[in-house]
XYZ file of C-alpha atoms in Angstrom:
161
model
C 0.000 0.000 0.000
C 1.612 3.298 -1.041
C 2.432 5.886 1.578
C 0.701 9.267 1.260
C 2.781 11.909 -0.534
C 5.289 9.275 -1.612
C 6.249 9.430 -5.278
C 5.526 6.098 -6.886
C 8.531 4.523 -8.505
C 8.453 3.664 -12.156
C 11.985 2.310 -11.865
C 12.584 -1.405 -11.653
C 14.757 -2.414 -8.741
C 17.851 -4.407 -9.421
C 18.626 -7.035 -6.812
C 21.654 -8.200 -8.836
C 24.260 -6.599 -6.560
C 22.706 -8.477 -3.625
C 22.512 -11.926 -5.206
C 25.455 -13.162 -3.132
C 23.628 -12.415 0.117
C 20.375 -13.721 -1.316
C 22.048 -16.988 -2.308
C 23.017 -17.643 1.340
C 19.370 -17.556 2.452
C 17.608 -20.880 2.913
C 14.658 -19.487 0.989
C 15.499 -16.714 -1.468
C 14.426 -13.336 -0.075
C 13.424 -14.762 3.318
C 15.597 -13.542 6.174
C 15.743 -15.702 9.274
C 18.198 -13.663 11.305
C 18.883 -10.025 11.999
C 22.558 -10.083 11.029
C 22.031 -11.050 7.374
C 19.227 -8.520 6.898
C 21.119 -5.667 8.545
C 24.289 -6.537 6.648
C 22.395 -6.212 3.389
C 20.873 -2.873 4.417
C 24.313 -1.542 5.324
C 25.677 -2.685 1.972
C 22.861 -0.832 0.187
C 23.274 2.402 2.123
C 25.101 4.262 -0.684
C 22.224 3.717 -3.118
C 19.508 5.148 -0.852
C 17.652 8.010 -2.500
C 17.545 10.509 0.383
C 16.050 13.030 -2.023
C 12.768 11.110 -1.705
C 12.412 12.053 1.944
C 10.109 14.956 2.733
C 12.509 16.165 5.412
C 15.442 18.182 4.093
C 17.704 16.370 6.575
C 17.585 13.059 4.703
C 21.199 12.224 5.450
C 20.558 12.732 9.179
C 17.541 10.403 9.003
C 19.661 7.740 7.320
C 22.474 8.210 9.860
C 19.997 7.918 12.749
C 18.546 4.747 11.231
C 21.903 3.030 10.968
C 22.837 4.165 14.498
C 19.582 2.583 15.689
C 20.540 -0.651 13.927
C 23.884 -0.596 15.782
C 22.038 -0.256 19.112
C 19.631 -3.069 18.223
C 22.540 -5.286 17.223
C 24.270 -4.632 20.567
C 21.016 -5.335 22.422
C 20.494 -8.629 20.577
C 24.053 -9.689 21.295
C 23.579 -8.972 25.004
C 20.273 -10.829 25.030
C 21.852 -13.839 23.360
C 24.688 -13.868 25.906
C 22.353 -13.541 28.905
C 19.535 -15.804 27.691
C 20.921 -19.017 29.171
C 21.379 -17.419 32.584
C 18.257 -15.307 32.771
C 15.212 -16.827 31.105
C 12.595 -14.089 31.306
C 8.906 -14.676 31.781
C 8.184 -12.245 28.963
C 7.936 -13.124 25.331
C 6.996 -11.657 21.985
C 4.440 -13.221 19.688
C 4.705 -12.034 16.134
C 1.699 -12.467 13.874
C 2.233 -12.109 10.137
C -0.062 -12.757 7.237
C -1.765 -11.437 4.160
C -4.340 -8.651 4.296
C -7.666 -9.993 5.520
C -6.205 -13.248 6.855
C -7.382 -12.690 10.453
C -4.301 -11.226 12.140
C -6.246 -8.528 14.009
C -8.903 -11.024 15.135
C -6.229 -13.410 16.405
C -4.400 -10.641 18.273
C -7.637 -9.489 19.942
C -8.295 -13.050 21.124
C -4.738 -13.349 22.427
C -5.179 -10.083 24.331
C -8.248 -11.533 26.040
C -6.206 -14.524 27.178
C -3.215 -12.371 28.152
C -4.662 -9.152 29.619
C -1.243 -7.657 30.462
C -0.127 -7.934 26.868
C 0.765 -5.160 24.468
C -0.378 -5.198 20.846
C 1.397 -3.054 18.311
C 2.180 -2.991 14.616
C 5.383 -2.837 12.668
C 7.247 -0.982 11.503
C 7.302 1.121 14.635
C 6.806 4.893 14.507
C 10.558 5.376 14.896
C 10.989 3.981 11.375
C 8.337 6.182 9.784
C 10.826 8.668 8.300
C 13.140 6.049 6.749
C 10.444 3.638 5.555
C 9.789 5.415 2.215
C 13.372 4.799 1.124
C 13.025 1.044 1.481
C 9.497 0.990 0.072
C 10.718 2.910 -2.960
C 13.646 0.554 -3.404
C 11.519 -2.603 -3.104
C 12.825 -6.113 -3.679
C 15.111 -7.878 -1.272
C 16.100 -4.619 0.441
C 12.493 -3.832 1.366
C 12.093 -7.376 2.709
C 15.263 -6.942 4.782
C 13.944 -3.639 6.154
C 10.621 -5.142 7.203
C 12.392 -8.098 8.807
C 14.642 -5.895 10.950
C 11.657 -3.738 11.904
C 10.477 -6.581 14.141
C 13.775 -6.501 16.035
C 13.685 -2.713 16.271
C 10.270 -2.981 17.896
C 11.543 -5.620 20.347
C 14.444 -3.305 21.240
C 12.085 -0.363 21.762
C 9.734 -2.389 23.953
C 12.627 -3.682 26.055
C 14.000 -0.182 26.526
C 10.743 1.551 27.460
C 10.352 -0.294 30.758
């Protein structure tokens, strides 16, 4: 679904430069871990069209995004190291699916069963400014962006307590 005020691309995206990364995925275009997705986004940074951003500080938005990814990566590393010693009683349930497949209905039922739960959508508001760049680019880079957005949300939830 196009974002409001976002110029629609008539360009075809070229995933060719990213075929090496794509070939290491179990299923082409399907990221199963943060590190591969974020590595691909970092590799693509030079081709981002910051001129598409409404804000005149496009380079700052991009810099902030990649700084956020660094913080998320550090957080995930710390969580991995501490997981064996400190199994938390909190967990994240991610629900994905096609439009109209019942995601909202399922989440509402889960909230009834888990009244202290939090329901939210991705990408989080913190990614609102950078999202048009990945949507415009499309292809494997957009899929990588949406994959990491789940981890960004986890990081934000963990750091708001």
